[in-house]
GROMACS .gro file of N, CA, C and O in nm:
model
  368
    1MET      N    1  -2.447   6.752   3.762
    1MET     CA    2  -2.307   6.765   3.794
    1MET      C    3  -2.283   6.906   3.846
    1MET      O    4  -2.321   7.003   3.784
    2ASP      N    5  -2.219   6.916   3.960
    2ASP     CA    6  -2.187   7.046   4.019
    2ASP      C    7  -2.045   7.084   3.979
    2ASP      O    8  -1.947   7.039   4.039
    3ILE      N    9  -2.035   7.166   3.874
    3ILE     CA   10  -1.905   7.202   3.820
    3ILE      C   11  -1.825   7.292   3.914
    3ILE      O   12  -1.703   7.301   3.904
    4THR      N   13  -1.892   7.357   4.009
    4THR     CA   14  -1.821   7.448   4.098
    4THR      C   15  -1.716   7.375   4.182
    4THR      O   16  -1.617   7.434   4.224
    5LYS      N   17  -1.733   7.244   4.205
    5LYS     CA   18  -1.633   7.166   4.278
    5LYS      C   19  -1.507   7.147   4.195
    5LYS      O   20  -1.402   7.117   4.249
    6ASP      N   21  -1.519   7.162   4.064
    6ASP     CA   22  -1.409   7.133   3.974
    6ASP      C   23  -1.340   7.259   3.921
    6ASP      O   24  -1.266   7.252   3.824
    7ILE      N   25  -1.364   7.372   3.985
    7ILE     CA   26  -1.297   7.497   3.946
    7ILE      C   27  -1.193   7.528   4.052
    7ILE      O   28  -1.225   7.542   4.171
    8ARG      N   29  -1.068   7.536   4.010
    8ARG     CA   30  -0.957   7.559   4.102
    8ARG      C   31  -0.854   7.652   4.040
    8ARG      O   32  -0.840   7.657   3.917
    9PRO      N   33  -0.778   7.722   4.123
    9PRO     CA   34  -0.671   7.808   4.070
    9PRO      C   35  -0.557   7.724   4.011
    9PRO      O   36  -0.525   7.616   4.060
   10LEU      N   37  -0.496   7.775   3.907
   10LEU     CA   38  -0.382   7.709   3.844
   10LEU      C   39  -0.269   7.688   3.945
   10LEU      O   40  -0.203   7.584   3.944
   11THR      N   41  -0.248   7.783   4.033
   11THR     CA   42  -0.141   7.770   4.132
   11THR      C   43  -0.164   7.650   4.222
   11THR      O   44  -0.069   7.580   4.259
   12GLU      N   45  -0.289   7.622   4.257
   12GLU     CA   46  -0.320   7.504   4.339
   12GLU      C   47  -0.288   7.377   4.261
   12GLU      O   48  -0.234   7.281   4.316
   13PHE      N   49  -0.322   7.376   4.133
   13PHE     CA   50  -0.289   7.261   4.048
   13PHE      C   51  -0.139   7.238   4.044
   13PHE      O   52  -0.093   7.125   4.053
   14LYS      N   53  -0.062   7.344   4.030
   14LYS     CA   54   0.084   7.332   4.026
   14LYS      C   55   0.140   7.275   4.158
   14LYS      O   56   0.231   7.192   4.155
   15ARG      N   57   0.084   7.322   4.271
   15ARG     CA   58   0.132   7.276   4.402
   15ARG      C   59   0.093   7.132   4.431
   15ARG      O   60   0.166   7.059   4.499
   16GLU      N   61  -0.023   7.090   4.382
   16GLU     CA   62  -0.078   6.959   4.419
   16GLU      C   63  -0.113   6.875   4.296
   16GLU      O   64  -0.219   6.814   4.289
   17THR      N   65  -0.022   6.872   4.199
   17THR     CA   66  -0.048   6.803   4.073
   17THR      C   67  -0.085   6.657   4.093
   17THR      O   68  -0.181   6.607   4.033
   18SER      N   69  -0.013   6.587   4.178
   18SER     CA   70  -0.041   6.445   4.200
   18SER      C   71  -0.182   6.422   4.251
   18SER      O   72  -0.252   6.331   4.206
   19ARG      N   73  -0.224   6.506   4.346
   19ARG     CA   74  -0.359   6.492   4.401
   19ARG      C   75  -0.464   6.522   4.293
   19ARG      O   76  -0.564   6.451   4.280
   20PHE      N   77  -0.438   6.624   4.212
   20PHE     CA   78  -0.529   6.658   4.104
   20PHE      C   79  -0.543   6.544   4.004
   20PHE      O   80  -0.653   6.507   3.965
   21VAL      N   81  -0.429   6.489   3.964
   21VAL     CA   82  -0.430   6.380   3.866
   21VAL      C   83  -0.507   6.260   3.922
   21VAL      O   84  -0.588   6.198   3.851
   22ALA      N   85  -0.484   6.228   4.047
   22ALA     CA   86  -0.556   6.116   4.109
   22ALA      C   87  -0.707   6.142   4.109
   22ALA      O   88  -0.786   6.051   4.078
   23ARG      N   89  -0.748   6.266   4.141
   23ARG     CA   90  -0.891   6.298   4.141
   23ARG      C   91  -0.950   6.293   4.001
   23ARG      O   92  -1.062   6.244   3.980
   24LEU      N   93  -0.873   6.342   3.902
   24LEU     CA   94  -0.921   6.338   3.764
   24LEU      C   95  -0.945   6.194   3.720
   24LEU      O   96  -1.046   6.164   3.656
   25LYS      N   97  -0.853   6.105   3.753
   25LYS     CA   98  -0.868   5.964   3.716
   25LYS      C   99  -0.984   5.899   3.791
   25LYS      O  100  -1.060   5.820   3.734
   26GLU      N  101  -0.998   5.933   3.918
   26GLU     CA  102  -1.103   5.874   4.001
   26GLU      C  103  -1.243   5.917   3.957
   26GLU      O  104  -1.333   5.835   3.944
   27THR      N  105  -1.260   6.045   3.931
   27THR     CA  106  -1.394   6.097   3.901
   27THR      C  107  -1.427   6.095   3.752
   27THR      O  108  -1.544   6.088   3.715
   28GLY      N  109  -1.324   6.106   3.667
   28GLY     CA  110  -1.348   6.116   3.523
   28GLY      C  111  -1.400   6.252   3.481
   28GLY      O  112  -1.432   6.274   3.365
   29ARG      N  113  -1.410   6.344   3.577
   29ARG     CA  114  -1.459   6.479   3.547
   29ARG      C  115  -1.342   6.573   3.522
   29ARG      O  116  -1.239   6.564   3.588
   30PRO      N  117  -1.359   6.666   3.430
   30PRO     CA  118  -1.253   6.765   3.405
   30PRO      C  119  -1.249   6.870   3.516
   30PRO      O  120  -1.345   6.885   3.593
   31SER      N  121  -1.138   6.939   3.524
   31SER     CA  122  -1.125   7.053   3.616
   31SER      C  123  -1.097   7.178   3.535
   31SER      O  124  -1.019   7.176   3.439
   32VAL      N  125  -1.162   7.287   3.574
   32VAL     CA  126  -1.138   7.417   3.513
   32VAL      C  127  -1.037   7.488   3.602
   32VAL      O  128  -1.058   7.503   3.723
   33LEU      N  129  -0.926   7.528   3.542
   33LEU     CA  130  -0.822   7.599   3.617
   33LEU      C  131  -0.830   7.747   3.584
   33LEU      O  132  -0.845   7.785   3.468
   34THR      N  133  -0.820   7.828   3.688
   34THR     CA  134  -0.833   7.972   3.671
   34THR      C  135  -0.699   8.043   3.687
   34THR      O  136  -0.610   7.995   3.758
   35VAL      N  137  -0.687   8.154   3.619
   35VAL     CA  138  -0.574   8.244   3.634
   35VAL      C  139  -0.633   8.381   3.665
   35VAL      O  140  -0.718   8.430   3.589
   36ASN      N  141  -0.594   8.438   3.777
   36ASN     CA  142  -0.650   8.566   3.822
   36ASN      C  143  -0.802   8.561   3.832
   36ASN      O  144  -0.872   8.656   3.795
   37GLY      N  145  -0.853   8.446   3.876
   37GLY     CA  146  -0.997   8.432   3.898
   37GLY      C  147  -1.080   8.407   3.774
   37GLY      O  148  -1.202   8.394   3.781
   38LYS      N  149  -1.016   8.398   3.658
   38LYS     CA  150  -1.090   8.375   3.533
   38LYS      C  151  -1.057   8.238   3.477
   38LYS      O  152  -0.942   8.195   3.480
   39PRO      N  153  -1.158   8.167   3.423
   39PRO     CA  154  -1.130   8.036   3.362
   39PRO      C  155  -1.023   8.049   3.255
   39PRO      O  156  -1.028   8.138   3.171
   40SER      N  157  -0.924   7.959   3.261
   40SER     CA  158  -0.812   7.968   3.166
   40SER      C  159  -0.794   7.839   3.087
   40SER      O  160  -0.783   7.843   2.966
   41VAL      N  161  -0.789   7.726   3.158
   41VAL     CA  162  -0.769   7.597   3.090
   41VAL      C  163  -0.855   7.490   3.156
   41VAL      O  164  -0.897   7.505   3.271
   42VAL      N  165  -0.876   7.384   3.081
   42VAL     CA  166  -0.946   7.267   3.134
   42VAL      C  167  -0.851   7.149   3.125
   42VAL      O  168  -0.786   7.127   3.022
   43VAL      N  169  -0.840   7.073   3.234
   43VAL     CA  170  -0.758   6.952   3.234
   43VAL      C  171  -0.849   6.834   3.264
   43VAL      O  172  -0.946   6.845   3.339
   44MET      N  173  -0.817   6.721   3.200
   44MET     CA  174  -0.897   6.601   3.224
   44MET      C  175  -0.815   6.476   3.201
   44MET      O  176  -0.710   6.480   3.135
   45ASP      N  177  -0.861   6.367   3.255
   45ASP     CA  178  -0.799   6.237   3.239
   45ASP      C  179  -0.804   6.196   3.092
   45ASP      O  180  -0.903   6.223   3.023
   46ALA      N  181  -0.698   6.133   3.043
   46ALA     CA  182  -0.691   6.095   2.902
   46ALA      C  183  -0.803   6.000   2.862
   46ALA      O  184  -0.860   6.012   2.752
   47ALA      N  185  -0.838   5.906   2.948
   47ALA     CA  186  -0.946   5.811   2.916
   47ALA      C  187  -1.080   5.884   2.906
   47ALA      O  188  -1.160   5.856   2.816
   48ALA      N  189  -1.104   5.979   2.995
   48ALA     CA  190  -1.228   6.057   2.989
   48ALA      C  191  -1.231   6.142   2.863
   48ALA      O  192  -1.335   6.156   2.799
   49TRP      N  193  -1.115   6.197   2.825
   49TRP     CA  194  -1.107   6.277   2.702
   49TRP      C  195  -1.139   6.190   2.581
   49TRP      O  196  -1.214   6.230   2.492
   50GLN      N  197  -1.084   6.068   2.577
   50GLN     CA  198  -1.109   5.978   2.464
   50GLN      C  199  -1.257   5.941   2.458
   50GLN      O  200  -1.315   5.936   2.350
   51ASP      N  201  -1.318   5.914   2.573
   51ASP     CA  202  -1.461   5.885   2.576
   51ASP      C  203  -1.542   6.001   2.519
   51ASP      O  204  -1.636   5.981   2.441
   52MET      N  205  -1.503   6.123   2.556
   52MET     CA  206  -1.572   6.241   2.506
   52MET      C  207  -1.555   6.253   2.354
   52MET      O  208  -1.651   6.282   2.282
   53GLN      N  209  -1.434   6.229   2.305
   53GLN     CA  210  -1.410   6.234   2.160
   53GLN      C  211  -1.493   6.130   2.087
   53GLN      O  212  -1.548   6.157   1.980
   54ASP      N  213  -1.503   6.010   2.144
   54ASP     CA  214  -1.584   5.904   2.084
   54ASP      C  215  -1.731   5.945   2.077
   54ASP      O  216  -1.799   5.920   1.977
   55GLN      N  217  -1.781   6.009   2.183
   55GLN     CA  218  -1.919   6.055   2.185
   55GLN      C  219  -1.943   6.163   2.080
   55GLN      O  220  -2.047   6.164   2.013
   56ILE      N  221  -1.846   6.252   2.065
   56ILE     CA  222  -1.858   6.358   1.963
   56ILE      C  223  -1.858   6.296   1.823
   56ILE      O  224  -1.941   6.332   1.739
   57ASP      N  225  -1.767   6.202   1.798
   57ASP     CA  226  -1.762   6.135   1.668
   57ASP      C  227  -1.894   6.064   1.638
   57ASP      O  228  -1.946   6.072   1.526
   58TYR      N  229  -1.949   5.996   1.737
   58TYR     CA  230  -2.075   5.925   1.720
   58TYR      C  231  -2.187   6.024   1.687
   58TYR      O  232  -2.265   6.002   1.593
   59ALA      N  233  -2.195   6.134   1.762
   59ALA     CA  234  -2.300   6.234   1.739
   59ALA      C  235  -2.287   6.295   1.599
   59ALA      O  236  -2.388   6.316   1.531
   60GLN      N  237  -2.164   6.321   1.555
   60GLN     CA  238  -2.145   6.376   1.421
   60GLN      C  239  -2.184   6.275   1.314
   60GLN      O  240  -2.243   6.311   1.212
   61THR      N  241  -2.156   6.148   1.336
   61THR     CA  242  -2.193   6.044   1.241
   61THR      C  243  -2.345   6.033   1.231
   61THR      O  244  -2.401   6.028   1.122
   62VAL      N  245  -2.411   6.032   1.346
   62VAL     CA  246  -2.557   6.024   1.347
   62VAL      C  247  -2.618   6.145   1.277
   62VAL      O  248  -2.711   6.132   1.197
   63ALA      N  249  -2.563   6.263   1.302
   63ALA     CA  250  -2.614   6.385   1.237
   63ALA      C  251  -2.595   6.377   1.086
   63ALA      O  252  -2.685   6.416   1.010
   64GLY      N  253  -2.483   6.324   1.040
   64GLY     CA  254  -2.459   6.309   0.896
   64GLY      C  255  -2.555   6.211   0.832
   64GLY      O  256  -2.607   6.235   0.723
   65ILE      N  257  -2.579   6.101   0.901
   65ILE     CA  258  -2.674   6.001   0.850
   65ILE      C  259  -2.815   6.060   0.843
   65ILE      O  260  -2.886   6.044   0.744
   66ARG      N  261  -2.854   6.132   0.949
   66ARG     CA  262  -2.987   6.195   0.949
   66ARG      C  263  -2.999   6.295   0.834
   66ARG      O  264  -3.103   6.302   0.768
   67LYS      N  265  -2.895   6.373   0.811
   67LYS     CA  266  -2.898   6.470   0.702
   67LYS      C  267  -2.915   6.399   0.568
   67LYS      O  268  -2.995   6.440   0.485
   68GLY      N  269  -2.840   6.290   0.548
   68GLY     CA  270  -2.851   6.214   0.424
   68GLY      C  271  -2.989   6.154   0.406
   68GLY      O  272  -3.045   6.157   0.296
   69LEU      N  273  -3.046   6.100   0.513
   69LEU     CA  274  -3.181   6.043   0.506
   69LEU      C  275  -3.284   6.152   0.475
   69LEU      O  276  -3.375   6.132   0.394
   70ASP      N  277  -3.268   6.267   0.540
   70ASP     CA  278  -3.361   6.379   0.513
   70ASP      C  279  -3.350   6.422   0.367
   70ASP      O  280  -3.451   6.448   0.301
   71GLN      N  281  -3.228   6.429   0.313
   71GLN     CA  282  -3.210   6.467   0.174
   71GLN      C  283  -3.270   6.362   0.081
   71GLN      O  284  -3.333   6.396  -0.020
   72ALA      N  285  -3.252   6.236   0.115
   72ALA     CA  286  -3.309   6.129   0.031
   72ALA      C  287  -3.461   6.135   0.032
   72ALA      O  288  -3.525   6.122  -0.072
   73HIS      N  289  -3.520   6.157   0.149
   73HIS     CA  290  -3.666   6.168   0.158
   73HIS      C  291  -3.719   6.289   0.084
   73HIS      O  292  -3.832   6.289   0.034
   74ALA      N  293  -3.637   6.393   0.073
   74ALA     CA  294  -3.677   6.515   0.002
   74ALA      C  295  -3.650   6.504  -0.148
   74ALA      O  296  -3.678   6.597  -0.224
   75GLY      N  297  -3.596   6.390  -0.190
   75GLY     CA  298  -3.569   6.370  -0.333
   75GLY      C  299  -3.441   6.438  -0.380
   75GLY      O  300  -3.419   6.454  -0.499
   76GLU      N  301  -3.356   6.478  -0.287
   76GLU     CA  302  -3.230   6.542  -0.322
   76GLU      C  303  -3.122   6.435  -0.338
   76GLU      O  304  -3.135   6.324  -0.289
   77GLY      N  305  -3.016   6.469  -0.405
   77GLY     CA  306  -2.903   6.378  -0.419
   77GLY      C  307  -2.910   6.296  -0.546
   77GLY      O  308  -2.999   6.313  -0.629
   78ILE      N  309  -2.815   6.207  -0.560
   78ILE     CA  310  -2.804   6.122  -0.679
   78ILE      C  311  -2.794   5.977  -0.632
   78ILE      O  312  -2.722   5.948  -0.537
   79GLU      N  313  -2.863   5.889  -0.699
   79GLU     CA  314  -2.858   5.747  -0.664
   79GLU      C  315  -2.718   5.692  -0.689
   79GLU      O  316  -2.649   5.733  -0.782
   80ALA      N  317  -2.679   5.598  -0.607
   80ALA     CA  318  -2.546   5.538  -0.618
   80ALA      C  319  -2.524   5.473  -0.754
   80ALA      O  320  -2.415   5.479  -0.810
   81ALA      N  321  -2.628   5.412  -0.810
   81ALA     CA  322  -2.615   5.346  -0.940
   81ALA      C  323  -2.577   5.447  -1.048
   81ALA      O  324  -2.497   5.418  -1.137
   82VAL      N  325  -2.632   5.565  -1.041
   82VAL     CA  326  -2.600   5.670  -1.138
   82VAL      C  327  -2.454   5.712  -1.122
   82VAL      O  328  -2.382   5.731  -1.220
   83LEU      N  329  -2.411   5.725  -0.998
   83LEU     CA  330  -2.272   5.762  -0.973
   83LEU      C  331  -2.177   5.655  -1.026
   83LEU      O  332  -2.074   5.687  -1.084
   84ASP      N  333  -2.212   5.528  -1.007
   84ASP     CA  334  -2.127   5.420  -1.057
   84ASP      C  335  -2.115   5.425  -1.210
   84ASP      O  336  -2.008   5.407  -1.265
   85GLU      N  337  -2.228   5.450  -1.278
   85GLU     CA  338  -2.225   5.459  -1.424
   85GLU      C  339  -2.138   5.575  -1.469
   85GLU      O  340  -2.057   5.564  -1.561
   86ASP      N  341  -2.152   5.690  -1.404
   86ASP     CA  342  -2.073   5.807  -1.437
   86ASP      C  343  -1.924   5.779  -1.417
   86ASP      O  344  -1.840   5.816  -1.499
   87ALA      N  345  -1.891   5.711  -1.310
   87ALA     CA  346  -1.750   5.680  -1.281
   87ALA      C  347  -1.693   5.587  -1.387
   87ALA      O  348  -1.580   5.604  -1.432
   88LEU      N  349  -1.775   5.490  -1.430
   88LEU     CA  350  -1.728   5.396  -1.532
   88LEU      C  351  -1.711   5.467  -1.667
   88LEU      O  352  -1.615   5.442  -1.741
   89ASN      N  353  -1.802   5.559  -1.700
   89ASN     CA  354  -1.794   5.630  -1.828
   89ASN      C  355  -1.675   5.725  -1.832
   89ASN      O  356  -1.615   5.743  -1.937
   90THR      N  357  -1.637   5.785  -1.720
   90THR     CA  358  -1.524   5.879  -1.721
   90THR      C  359  -1.391   5.806  -1.713
   90THR      O  360  -1.288   5.861  -1.747
   91ALA      N  361  -1.393   5.680  -1.670
   91ALA     CA  362  -1.268   5.603  -1.660
   91ALA      C  363  -1.217   5.561  -1.797
   91ALA      O  364  -1.100   5.538  -1.816
   92ASP      N  365  -1.306   5.552  -1.896
   92ASP     CA  366  -1.267   5.509  -2.031
   92ASP      C  367  -1.201   5.618  -2.111
   92ASP      O  368  -1.201   5.728  -2.099
   0.00000   0.00000   0.00000
């Protein structure tokens, strides 16, 4: 992906918002908007943003599962049956 195509001045975005929004929806790629030549904000289509959030959630879930499996293989943690017994004993 050539991100240099997606870097534009904020003033251009303000002048041509409709064109920008159409391009964001069409490409699904975010645009970096600059102020005084420096990156300032990123704008993107809502559907593309949601897809990105879903990918982040998935990656975090996979990382958590891997961590739990690694801990289990290392003999760390407590078995669920022990936790259930403890919960029942403290409820009385």
